[in-house]
Amino acid sequence: MKRLPPPAGAQTQEGRMILLASDDATVMDRWAIAIGGRGTLVRRVTDMASVEGALAGRQPAVLLLDLALSDIAGAAGIADLRTFSPGTHIIAMSRQPSDDEGVAVLRAGARGYCNVHIDPRLLAKAVSSVQRGEVWVGRRLVDRLVSLVGATTAAPMAAENTADLELLTAREREIARLVGSGHANKAIAARLGITERTVKAHLGAVFSKLDVHDRLQLALLITGRLHRDNGAFVGRDTA
């Protein structure tokens, strides 16, 4: 799984309640065991009305939301839930994960997307990550998001980001821009007449020089959807 960098103003929310929402008691038992620990307050609910009430009243730090829950209405339901507690980080839990569903729930405001039966150790990491303001998604979904970023109209690149690219060699800039256009390593290698291994080596240098963590953050930087704030990268709303 990939953890993406926090947006501007993200704050750690340790110590606040974690809300579990599913009509499957066995699933919630597994989640509770995975995230339970000293100082962790866990509450369980089994229907949408209770989810809404808990969000409005307790404003939990994290909501683990079973997408099979009755009356949720998919991504639209997530967008609605966020109005009850905008500060709650929602991790959408799917019984049949797909890239399309993942993109939809993230666009609706979810901060994570996992299989309902995710390994408990990974679930604990996912919860910790979103509490720090990060986003937790699978590697394949990251690749899909990079492609979507490259396929949409880019915002003008911030001046400070253009200056950052001057840190790169000509070849590194070429590869970085191709990543920003949504190209995979194999396509980049074929286009430039080099091996995928060489592409990966150049990307490692690019990540280090630009202080980015992954392809998605690089693509957001290249397309002008990421800029620096006091030295840290933050997202830019281009909607």
mmCIF file of N, CA, C and O in Angstrom, residues 104-201:
data_model
loop_
_atom_site.group_PDB
_atom_site.id
_atom_site.type_symbol
_atom_site.label_atom_id
_atom_site.label_comp_id
_atom_site.label_asym_id
_atom_site.label_seq_id
_atom_site.Cartn_x
_atom_site.Cartn_y
_atom_site.Cartn_z
ATOM 1 N N ALA A 104 -13.620 6.926 -7.248
ATOM 2 C CA ALA A 104 -14.884 7.587 -6.909
ATOM 3 C C ALA A 104 -14.945 7.981 -5.437
ATOM 4 O O ALA A 104 -15.341 9.104 -5.099
ATOM 5 N N VAL A 105 -14.553 7.070 -4.544
ATOM 6 C CA VAL A 105 -14.655 7.390 -3.117
ATOM 7 C C VAL A 105 -13.617 8.430 -2.709
ATOM 8 O O VAL A 105 -13.879 9.273 -1.834
ATOM 9 N N LEU A 106 -12.447 8.410 -3.337
ATOM 10 C CA LEU A 106 -11.447 9.424 -3.025
ATOM 11 C C LEU A 106 -11.909 10.798 -3.496
ATOM 12 O O LEU A 106 -11.715 11.807 -2.815
ATOM 13 N N ARG A 107 -12.536 10.832 -4.659
ATOM 14 C CA ARG A 107 -13.078 12.107 -5.141
ATOM 15 C C ARG A 107 -14.183 12.622 -4.231
ATOM 16 O O ARG A 107 -14.385 13.832 -4.096
ATOM 17 N N ALA A 108 -14.892 11.699 -3.598
ATOM 18 C CA ALA A 108 -15.982 12.087 -2.699
ATOM 19 C C ALA A 108 -15.465 12.568 -1.351
ATOM 20 O O ALA A 108 -16.236 13.096 -0.544
ATOM 21 N N GLY A 109 -14.175 12.369 -1.094
ATOM 22 C CA GLY A 109 -13.598 12.873 0.150
ATOM 23 C C GLY A 109 -13.040 11.830 1.094
ATOM 24 O O GLY A 109 -12.566 12.174 2.175
ATOM 25 N N ALA A 110 -13.075 10.545 0.714
ATOM 26 C CA ALA A 110 -12.459 9.521 1.558
ATOM 27 C C ALA A 110 -10.952 9.741 1.598
ATOM 28 O O ALA A 110 -10.355 10.209 0.629
ATOM 29 N N ARG A 111 -10.344 9.399 2.720
ATOM 30 C CA ARG A 111 -8.894 9.544 2.875
ATOM 31 C C ARG A 111 -8.166 8.217 2.744
ATOM 32 O O ARG A 111 -6.935 8.166 2.774
ATOM 33 N N GLY A 112 -8.922 7.131 2.585
ATOM 34 C CA GLY A 112 -8.317 5.830 2.398
ATOM 35 C C GLY A 112 -9.294 4.890 1.719
ATOM 36 O O GLY A 112 -10.506 5.104 1.743
ATOM 37 N N TYR A 113 -8.750 3.833 1.098
ATOM 38 C CA TYR A 113 -9.576 2.863 0.394
ATOM 39 C C TYR A 113 -8.908 1.507 0.554
ATOM 40 O O TYR A 113 -7.774 1.304 0.132
ATOM 41 N N CYS A 114 -9.609 0.571 1.220
ATOM 42 C CA CYS A 114 -9.033 -0.728 1.546
ATOM 43 C C CYS A 114 -10.026 -1.854 1.298
ATOM 44 O O CYS A 114 -11.241 -1.621 1.234
ATOM 45 N N ASN A 115 -9.505 -3.058 1.218
ATOM 46 C CA ASN A 115 -10.340 -4.251 1.235
ATOM 47 C C ASN A 115 -10.897 -4.443 2.644
ATOM 48 O O ASN A 115 -10.193 -4.220 3.632
ATOM 49 N N VAL A 116 -12.154 -4.823 2.732
ATOM 50 C CA VAL A 116 -12.764 -5.087 4.040
ATOM 51 C C VAL A 116 -11.914 -6.065 4.848
ATOM 52 O O VAL A 116 -11.812 -5.965 6.071
ATOM 53 N N HIS A 117 -11.286 -7.013 4.152
ATOM 54 C CA HIS A 117 -10.516 -8.070 4.828
ATOM 55 C C HIS A 117 -9.013 -7.793 4.795
ATOM 56 O O HIS A 117 -8.210 -8.722 4.787
ATOM 57 N N ILE A 118 -8.643 -6.531 4.798
ATOM 58 C CA ILE A 118 -7.239 -6.143 4.818
ATOM 59 C C ILE A 118 -6.506 -6.779 5.999
ATOM 60 O O ILE A 118 -7.095 -6.991 7.070
ATOM 61 N N ASP A 119 -5.234 -7.072 5.820
ATOM 62 C CA ASP A 119 -4.414 -7.606 6.906
ATOM 63 C C ASP A 119 -4.480 -6.641 8.097
ATOM 64 O O ASP A 119 -4.337 -5.424 7.919
ATOM 65 N N PRO A 120 -4.709 -7.141 9.290
ATOM 66 C CA PRO A 120 -4.850 -6.261 10.476
ATOM 67 C C PRO A 120 -3.676 -5.306 10.673
ATOM 68 O O PRO A 120 -3.867 -4.163 11.085
ATOM 69 N N ARG A 121 -2.476 -5.784 10.374
ATOM 70 C CA ARG A 121 -1.308 -4.912 10.556
ATOM 71 C C ARG A 121 -1.354 -3.731 9.588
ATOM 72 O O ARG A 121 -1.004 -2.604 9.944
ATOM 73 N N LEU A 122 -1.814 -3.988 8.361
ATOM 74 C CA LEU A 122 -1.934 -2.906 7.393
ATOM 75 C C LEU A 122 -3.071 -1.955 7.754
ATOM 76 O O LEU A 122 -2.968 -0.746 7.538
ATOM 77 N N LEU A 123 -4.137 -2.502 8.314
ATOM 78 C CA LEU A 123 -5.240 -1.638 8.723
ATOM 79 C C LEU A 123 -4.783 -0.680 9.814
ATOM 80 O O LEU A 123 -5.133 0.510 9.801
ATOM 81 N N ALA A 124 -4.014 -1.173 10.754
ATOM 82 C CA ALA A 124 -3.493 -0.308 11.814
ATOM 83 C C ALA A 124 -2.640 0.817 11.223
ATOM 84 O O ALA A 124 -2.723 1.977 11.646
ATOM 85 N N LYS A 125 -1.828 0.470 10.224
ATOM 86 C CA LYS A 125 -0.999 1.489 9.570
ATOM 87 C C LYS A 125 -1.864 2.493 8.814
ATOM 88 O O LYS A 125 -1.576 3.691 8.799
ATOM 89 N N ALA A 126 -2.921 1.978 8.174
ATOM 90 C CA ALA A 126 -3.812 2.867 7.421
ATOM 91 C C ALA A 126 -4.458 3.888 8.339
ATOM 92 O O ALA A 126 -4.526 5.084 8.022
ATOM 93 N N VAL A 127 -4.948 3.422 9.480
ATOM 94 C CA VAL A 127 -5.590 4.323 10.439
ATOM 95 C C VAL A 127 -4.594 5.362 10.946
ATOM 96 O O VAL A 127 -4.910 6.560 11.014
ATOM 97 N N SER A 128 -3.383 4.925 11.288
ATOM 98 C CA SER A 128 -2.363 5.865 11.758
ATOM 99 C C SER A 128 -2.021 6.890 10.684
ATOM 100 O O SER A 128 -1.833 8.079 10.968
ATOM 101 N N SER A 129 -1.961 6.432 9.438
ATOM 102 C CA SER A 129 -1.603 7.322 8.328
ATOM 103 C C SER A 129 -2.646 8.410 8.123
ATOM 104 O O SER A 129 -2.304 9.589 8.000
ATOM 105 N N VAL A 130 -3.919 8.032 8.087
ATOM 106 C CA VAL A 130 -4.942 9.057 7.855
ATOM 107 C C VAL A 130 -5.065 9.985 9.052
ATOM 108 O O VAL A 130 -5.413 11.161 8.901
ATOM 109 N N GLN A 131 -4.764 9.492 10.251
ATOM 110 C CA GLN A 131 -4.768 10.380 11.418
ATOM 111 C C GLN A 131 -3.684 11.444 11.310
ATOM 112 O O GLN A 131 -3.808 12.529 11.879
ATOM 113 N N ARG A 132 -2.619 11.131 10.561
ATOM 114 C CA ARG A 132 -1.556 12.117 10.332
ATOM 115 C C ARG A 132 -1.862 13.012 9.131
ATOM 116 O O ARG A 132 -1.057 13.858 8.766
ATOM 117 N N GLY A 133 -3.033 12.785 8.526
ATOM 118 C CA GLY A 133 -3.409 13.603 7.385
ATOM 119 C C GLY A 133 -2.983 13.048 6.050
ATOM 120 O O GLY A 133 -3.122 13.721 5.021
ATOM 121 N N GLU A 134 -2.454 11.821 6.031
ATOM 122 C CA GLU A 134 -2.034 11.196 4.789
ATOM 123 C C GLU A 134 -3.218 10.477 4.130
ATOM 124 O O GLU A 134 -4.306 10.398 4.695
ATOM 125 N N VAL A 135 -2.966 9.970 2.926
ATOM 126 C CA VAL A 135 -3.959 9.193 2.198
ATOM 127 C C VAL A 135 -3.421 7.780 2.028
ATOM 128 O O VAL A 135 -2.241 7.583 1.727
ATOM 129 N N TRP A 136 -4.293 6.783 2.220
ATOM 130 C CA TRP A 136 -3.867 5.384 2.148
ATOM 131 C C TRP A 136 -4.626 4.681 1.029
ATOM 132 O O TRP A 136 -5.838 4.528 1.083
ATOM 133 N N VAL A 137 -3.882 4.287 -0.019
ATOM 134 C CA VAL A 137 -4.482 3.556 -1.135
ATOM 135 C C VAL A 137 -3.497 2.510 -1.627
ATOM 136 O O VAL A 137 -2.307 2.540 -1.297
ATOM 137 N N GLY A 138 -3.982 1.581 -2.454
ATOM 138 C CA GLY A 138 -3.137 0.541 -3.017
ATOM 139 C C GLY A 138 -2.238 1.070 -4.120
ATOM 140 O O GLY A 138 -2.538 2.073 -4.769
ATOM 141 N N ARG A 139 -1.134 0.378 -4.374
ATOM 142 C CA ARG A 139 -0.163 0.814 -5.374
ATOM 143 C C ARG A 139 -0.794 0.918 -6.761
ATOM 144 O O ARG A 139 -0.541 1.851 -7.511
ATOM 145 N N ARG A 140 -1.649 -0.065 -7.119
ATOM 146 C CA ARG A 140 -2.261 -0.039 -8.443
ATOM 147 C C ARG A 140 -3.160 1.189 -8.600
ATOM 148 O O ARG A 140 -3.224 1.805 -9.666
ATOM 149 N N LEU A 141 -3.835 1.549 -7.525
ATOM 150 C CA LEU A 141 -4.704 2.720 -7.578
ATOM 151 C C LEU A 141 -3.877 3.995 -7.697
ATOM 152 O O LEU A 141 -4.298 4.950 -8.362
ATOM 153 N N VAL A 142 -2.711 4.027 -7.085
ATOM 154 C CA VAL A 142 -1.822 5.174 -7.243
ATOM 155 C C VAL A 142 -1.475 5.352 -8.717
ATOM 156 O O VAL A 142 -1.503 6.459 -9.253
ATOM 157 N N ASP A 143 -1.149 4.245 -9.401
ATOM 158 C CA ASP A 143 -0.837 4.324 -10.827
ATOM 159 C C ASP A 143 -2.023 4.874 -11.613
ATOM 160 O O ASP A 143 -1.855 5.669 -12.545
ATOM 161 N N ARG A 144 -3.236 4.449 -11.242
ATOM 162 C CA ARG A 144 -4.430 4.949 -11.926
ATOM 163 C C ARG A 144 -4.597 6.450 -11.686
ATOM 164 O O ARG A 144 -4.922 7.209 -12.611
ATOM 165 N N LEU A 145 -4.364 6.890 -10.474
ATOM 166 C CA LEU A 145 -4.494 8.303 -10.150
ATOM 167 C C LEU A 145 -3.466 9.137 -10.903
ATOM 168 O O LEU A 145 -3.763 10.241 -11.358
ATOM 169 N N VAL A 146 -2.243 8.595 -11.039
ATOM 170 C CA VAL A 146 -1.216 9.294 -11.814
ATOM 171 C C VAL A 146 -1.684 9.473 -13.247
ATOM 172 O O VAL A 146 -1.529 10.538 -13.852
ATOM 173 N N SER A 147 -2.270 8.419 -13.822
ATOM 174 C CA SER A 147 -2.768 8.499 -15.193
ATOM 175 C C SER A 147 -3.865 9.543 -15.323
ATOM 176 O O SER A 147 -3.915 10.297 -16.293
ATOM 177 N N LEU A 148 -4.750 9.596 -14.331
ATOM 178 C CA LEU A 148 -5.834 10.579 -14.362
ATOM 179 C C LEU A 148 -5.292 12.002 -14.261
ATOM 180 O O LEU A 148 -5.774 12.919 -14.924
ATOM 181 N N VAL A 149 -4.280 12.184 -13.420
ATOM 182 C CA VAL A 149 -3.666 13.501 -13.288
ATOM 183 C C VAL A 149 -3.065 13.930 -14.617
ATOM 184 O O VAL A 149 -3.237 15.057 -15.080
ATOM 185 N N GLY A 150 -2.363 12.999 -15.277
ATOM 186 C CA GLY A 150 -1.727 13.316 -16.546
ATOM 187 C C GLY A 150 -2.718 13.563 -17.664
ATOM 188 O O GLY A 150 -2.431 14.285 -18.619
ATOM 189 N N ALA A 151 -3.906 12.970 -17.550
ATOM 190 C CA ALA A 151 -4.897 13.076 -18.619
ATOM 191 C C ALA A 151 -5.731 14.339 -18.537
ATOM 192 O O ALA A 151 -6.427 14.694 -19.478
ATOM 193 N N THR A 152 -5.689 15.035 -17.391
ATOM 194 C CA THR A 152 -6.494 16.242 -17.219
ATOM 195 C C THR A 152 -5.656 17.478 -17.480
ATOM 196 O O THR A 152 -4.433 17.439 -17.469
ATOM 197 N N THR A 153 -6.317 18.586 -17.710
ATOM 198 C CA THR A 153 -5.613 19.835 -18.011
ATOM 199 C C THR A 153 -4.823 20.302 -16.804
ATOM 200 O O THR A 153 -5.355 20.422 -15.704
ATOM 201 N N ALA A 154 -3.563 20.574 -17.005
ATOM 202 C CA ALA A 154 -2.699 20.969 -15.900
ATOM 203 C C ALA A 154 -2.877 22.439 -15.562
ATOM 204 O O ALA A 154 -3.130 23.273 -16.419
ATOM 205 N N ALA A 155 -2.719 22.735 -14.269
ATOM 206 C CA ALA A 155 -2.676 24.127 -13.840
ATOM 207 C C ALA A 155 -1.282 24.669 -14.134
ATOM 208 O O ALA A 155 -0.329 23.909 -14.268
ATOM 209 N N PRO A 156 -1.112 25.992 -14.240
ATOM 210 C CA PRO A 156 0.220 26.543 -14.461
ATOM 211 C C PRO A 156 1.150 26.145 -13.330
ATOM 212 O O PRO A 156 0.786 26.223 -12.157
ATOM 213 N N MET A 157 2.352 25.700 -13.684
ATOM 214 C CA MET A 157 3.294 25.283 -12.647
ATOM 215 C C MET A 157 3.774 26.491 -11.863
ATOM 216 O O MET A 157 4.135 27.526 -12.438
ATOM 217 N N ALA A 158 3.741 26.366 -10.535
ATOM 218 C CA ALA A 158 4.189 27.457 -9.678
ATOM 219 C C ALA A 158 5.662 27.762 -9.936
ATOM 220 O O ALA A 158 6.452 26.881 -10.271
ATOM 221 N N ALA A 159 6.038 29.033 -9.761
ATOM 222 C CA ALA A 159 7.403 29.442 -10.042
ATOM 223 C C ALA A 159 8.403 28.659 -9.205
ATOM 224 O O ALA A 159 9.468 28.267 -9.684
ATOM 225 N N GLU A 160 8.044 28.397 -7.930
ATOM 226 C CA GLU A 160 8.978 27.668 -7.072
ATOM 227 C C GLU A 160 9.163 26.236 -7.539
ATOM 228 O O GLU A 160 10.221 25.643 -7.379
ATOM 229 N N ASN A 161 8.115 25.658 -8.153
ATOM 230 C CA ASN A 161 8.227 24.296 -8.660
ATOM 231 C C ASN A 161 9.114 24.260 -9.893
ATOM 232 O O ASN A 161 9.879 23.324 -10.102
ATOM 233 N N THR A 162 8.999 25.291 -10.758
ATOM 234 C CA THR A 162 9.866 25.375 -11.927
ATOM 235 C C THR A 162 11.317 25.464 -11.494
ATOM 236 O O THR A 162 12.200 24.838 -12.085
ATOM 237 N N ALA A 163 11.575 26.225 -10.443
ATOM 238 C CA ALA A 163 12.936 26.330 -9.918
ATOM 239 C C ALA A 163 13.422 24.984 -9.413
ATOM 240 O O ALA A 163 14.592 24.628 -9.599
ATOM 241 N N ASP A 164 12.530 24.203 -8.789
ATOM 242 C CA ASP A 164 12.908 22.882 -8.305
ATOM 243 C C ASP A 164 13.404 22.001 -9.441
ATOM 244 O O ASP A 164 14.358 21.233 -9.286
ATOM 245 N N LEU A 165 12.755 22.091 -10.596
ATOM 246 C CA LEU A 165 13.140 21.246 -11.720
ATOM 247 C C LEU A 165 14.543 21.556 -12.219
ATOM 248 O O LEU A 165 15.175 20.724 -12.871
ATOM 249 N N GLU A 166 15.027 22.754 -11.930
ATOM 250 C CA GLU A 166 16.385 23.107 -12.334
ATOM 251 C C GLU A 166 17.425 22.280 -11.581
ATOM 252 O O GLU A 166 18.594 22.234 -11.986
ATOM 253 N N LEU A 167 16.991 21.630 -10.493
ATOM 254 C CA LEU A 167 17.899 20.763 -9.755
ATOM 255 C C LEU A 167 18.169 19.467 -10.504
ATOM 256 O O LEU A 167 19.114 18.734 -10.184
ATOM 257 N N LEU A 168 17.357 19.174 -11.502
ATOM 258 C CA LEU A 168 17.440 17.899 -12.206
ATOM 259 C C LEU A 168 18.325 18.012 -13.442
ATOM 260 O O LEU A 168 18.479 19.093 -14.028
ATOM 261 N N THR A 169 18.868 16.868 -13.858
ATOM 262 C CA THR A 169 19.568 16.814 -15.138
ATOM 263 C C THR A 169 18.528 16.864 -16.260
ATOM 264 O O THR A 169 17.327 16.697 -16.018
ATOM 265 N N ALA A 170 18.984 17.078 -17.466
ATOM 266 C CA ALA A 170 18.066 17.142 -18.605
ATOM 267 C C ALA A 170 17.272 15.847 -18.734
ATOM 268 O O ALA A 170 16.062 15.863 -18.991
ATOM 269 N N ARG A 171 17.934 14.708 -18.560
ATOM 270 C CA ARG A 171 17.247 13.415 -18.671
ATOM 271 C C ARG A 171 16.236 13.238 -17.549
ATOM 272 O O ARG A 171 15.121 12.756 -17.766
ATOM 273 N N GLU A 172 16.608 13.639 -16.327
ATOM 274 C CA GLU A 172 15.692 13.531 -15.197
ATOM 275 C C GLU A 172 14.453 14.394 -15.401
ATOM 276 O O GLU A 172 13.337 13.979 -15.090
ATOM 277 N N ARG A 173 14.640 15.613 -15.944
ATOM 278 C CA ARG A 173 13.489 16.484 -16.216
ATOM 279 C C ARG A 173 12.580 15.860 -17.263
ATOM 280 O O ARG A 173 11.344 15.923 -17.155
ATOM 281 N N GLU A 174 13.189 15.241 -18.277
ATOM 282 C CA GLU A 174 12.409 14.601 -19.334
ATOM 283 C C GLU A 174 11.550 13.483 -18.765
ATOM 284 O O GLU A 174 10.354 13.379 -19.069
ATOM 285 N N ILE A 175 12.147 12.665 -17.913
ATOM 286 C CA ILE A 175 11.415 11.554 -17.313
ATOM 287 C C ILE A 175 10.350 12.069 -16.354
ATOM 288 O O ILE A 175 9.221 11.568 -16.316
ATOM 289 N N ALA A 176 10.674 13.086 -15.576
ATOM 290 C CA ALA A 176 9.700 13.656 -14.639
ATOM 291 C C ALA A 176 8.478 14.187 -15.380
ATOM 292 O O ALA A 176 7.336 13.982 -14.956
ATOM 293 N N ARG A 177 8.692 14.856 -16.497
ATOM 294 C CA ARG A 177 7.575 15.401 -17.264
ATOM 295 C C ARG A 177 6.741 14.288 -17.890
ATOM 296 O O ARG A 177 5.512 14.418 -18.003
ATOM 297 N N LEU A 178 7.365 13.193 -18.281
ATOM 298 C CA LEU A 178 6.617 12.065 -18.830
ATOM 299 C C LEU A 178 5.767 11.402 -17.745
ATOM 300 O O LEU A 178 4.630 10.997 -18.004
ATOM 301 N N VAL A 179 6.293 11.318 -16.537
ATOM 302 C CA VAL A 179 5.492 10.819 -15.419
ATOM 303 C C VAL A 179 4.303 11.740 -15.195
ATOM 304 O O VAL A 179 3.167 11.294 -14.977
ATOM 305 N N GLY A 180 4.545 13.040 -15.267
ATOM 306 C CA GLY A 180 3.474 14.006 -15.095
ATOM 307 C C GLY A 180 2.399 13.903 -16.158
ATOM 308 O O GLY A 180 1.255 14.290 -15.940
ATOM 309 N N SER A 181 2.763 13.348 -17.304
ATOM 310 C CA SER A 181 1.803 13.145 -18.389
ATOM 311 C C SER A 181 1.070 11.820 -18.287
ATOM 312 O O SER A 181 0.264 11.490 -19.159
ATOM 313 N N GLY A 182 1.404 11.049 -17.234
ATOM 314 C CA GLY A 182 0.704 9.794 -17.004
ATOM 315 C C GLY A 182 1.362 8.571 -17.603
ATOM 316 O O GLY A 182 0.768 7.493 -17.639
ATOM 317 N N HIS A 183 2.599 8.682 -18.078
ATOM 318 C CA HIS A 183 3.278 7.554 -18.686
ATOM 319 C C HIS A 183 3.826 6.600 -17.628
ATOM 320 O O HIS A 183 4.378 7.021 -16.616
ATOM 321 N N ALA A 184 3.706 5.311 -17.884
ATOM 322 C CA ALA A 184 4.280 4.286 -17.016
ATOM 323 C C ALA A 184 5.759 4.111 -17.356
ATOM 324 O O ALA A 184 6.231 4.540 -18.414
ATOM 325 N N ASN A 185 6.498 3.457 -16.451
ATOM 326 C CA ASN A 185 7.930 3.276 -16.663
ATOM 327 C C ASN A 185 8.238 2.561 -17.978
ATOM 328 O O ASN A 185 9.185 2.908 -18.694
ATOM 329 N N LYS A 186 7.439 1.548 -18.306
ATOM 330 C CA LYS A 186 7.680 0.784 -19.527
ATOM 331 C C LYS A 186 7.538 1.670 -20.756
ATOM 332 O O LYS A 186 8.353 1.602 -21.694
ATOM 333 N N ALA A 187 6.520 2.523 -20.758
ATOM 334 C CA ALA A 187 6.302 3.423 -21.885
ATOM 335 C C ALA A 187 7.417 4.470 -21.967
ATOM 336 O O ALA A 187 7.859 4.833 -23.068
ATOM 337 N N ILE A 188 7.861 4.950 -20.808
ATOM 338 C CA ILE A 188 8.948 5.927 -20.787
ATOM 339 C C ILE A 188 10.225 5.302 -21.340
ATOM 340 O O ILE A 188 10.939 5.904 -22.142
ATOM 341 N N ALA A 189 10.500 4.070 -20.921
ATOM 342 C CA ALA A 189 11.704 3.372 -21.383
ATOM 343 C C ALA A 189 11.683 3.200 -22.898
ATOM 344 O O ALA A 189 12.682 3.447 -23.585
ATOM 345 N N ALA A 190 10.517 2.786 -23.428
ATOM 346 C CA ALA A 190 10.407 2.583 -24.874
ATOM 347 C C ALA A 190 10.567 3.900 -25.627
ATOM 348 O O ALA A 190 11.225 3.956 -26.679
ATOM 349 N N ARG A 191 10.008 4.945 -25.094
ATOM 350 C CA ARG A 191 10.059 6.256 -25.762
ATOM 351 C C ARG A 191 11.465 6.817 -25.792
ATOM 352 O O ARG A 191 11.881 7.441 -26.781
ATOM 353 N N LEU A 192 12.218 6.594 -24.713
ATOM 354 C CA LEU A 192 13.556 7.179 -24.608
ATOM 355 C C LEU A 192 14.660 6.225 -25.033
ATOM 356 O O LEU A 192 15.832 6.605 -25.072
ATOM 357 N N GLY A 193 14.298 4.963 -25.327
ATOM 358 C CA GLY A 193 15.295 3.993 -25.758
ATOM 359 C C GLY A 193 16.237 3.558 -24.657
ATOM 360 O O GLY A 193 17.426 3.312 -24.880
ATOM 361 N N ILE A 194 15.692 3.474 -23.436
ATOM 362 C CA ILE A 194 16.483 3.018 -22.290
ATOM 363 C C ILE A 194 15.730 1.893 -21.592
ATOM 364 O O ILE A 194 14.599 1.573 -21.950
ATOM 365 N N THR A 195 16.330 1.276 -20.601
ATOM 366 C CA THR A 195 15.686 0.181 -19.890
ATOM 367 C C THR A 195 14.799 0.709 -18.771
ATOM 368 O O THR A 195 14.983 1.835 -18.295
ATOM 369 N N GLU A 196 13.838 -0.121 -18.356
ATOM 370 C CA GLU A 196 12.994 0.259 -17.224
ATOM 371 C C GLU A 196 13.835 0.450 -15.973
ATOM 372 O O GLU A 196 13.538 1.306 -15.135
ATOM 373 N N ARG A 197 14.874 -0.352 -15.833
ATOM 374 C CA ARG A 197 15.748 -0.233 -14.671
ATOM 375 C C ARG A 197 16.403 1.153 -14.633
ATOM 376 O O ARG A 197 16.528 1.773 -13.566
ATOM 377 N N THR A 198 16.789 1.639 -15.819
ATOM 378 C CA THR A 198 17.391 2.975 -15.886
ATOM 379 C C THR A 198 16.364 4.046 -15.545
ATOM 380 O O THR A 198 16.666 5.025 -14.842
ATOM 381 N N VAL A 199 15.124 3.860 -16.014
ATOM 382 C CA VAL A 199 14.058 4.800 -15.675
ATOM 383 C C VAL A 199 13.870 4.859 -14.167
ATOM 384 O O VAL A 199 13.769 5.942 -13.567
ATOM 385 N N LYS A 200 13.836 3.684 -13.527
ATOM 386 C CA LYS A 200 13.649 3.636 -12.078
ATOM 387 C C LYS A 200 14.799 4.326 -11.357
ATOM 388 O O LYS A 200 14.591 5.018 -10.349
ATOM 389 N N ALA A 201 16.016 4.150 -11.866
ATOM 390 C CA ALA A 201 17.171 4.789 -11.239
ATOM 391 C C ALA A 201 17.061 6.308 -11.340
ATOM 392 O O ALA A 201 17.323 7.036 -10.370
#
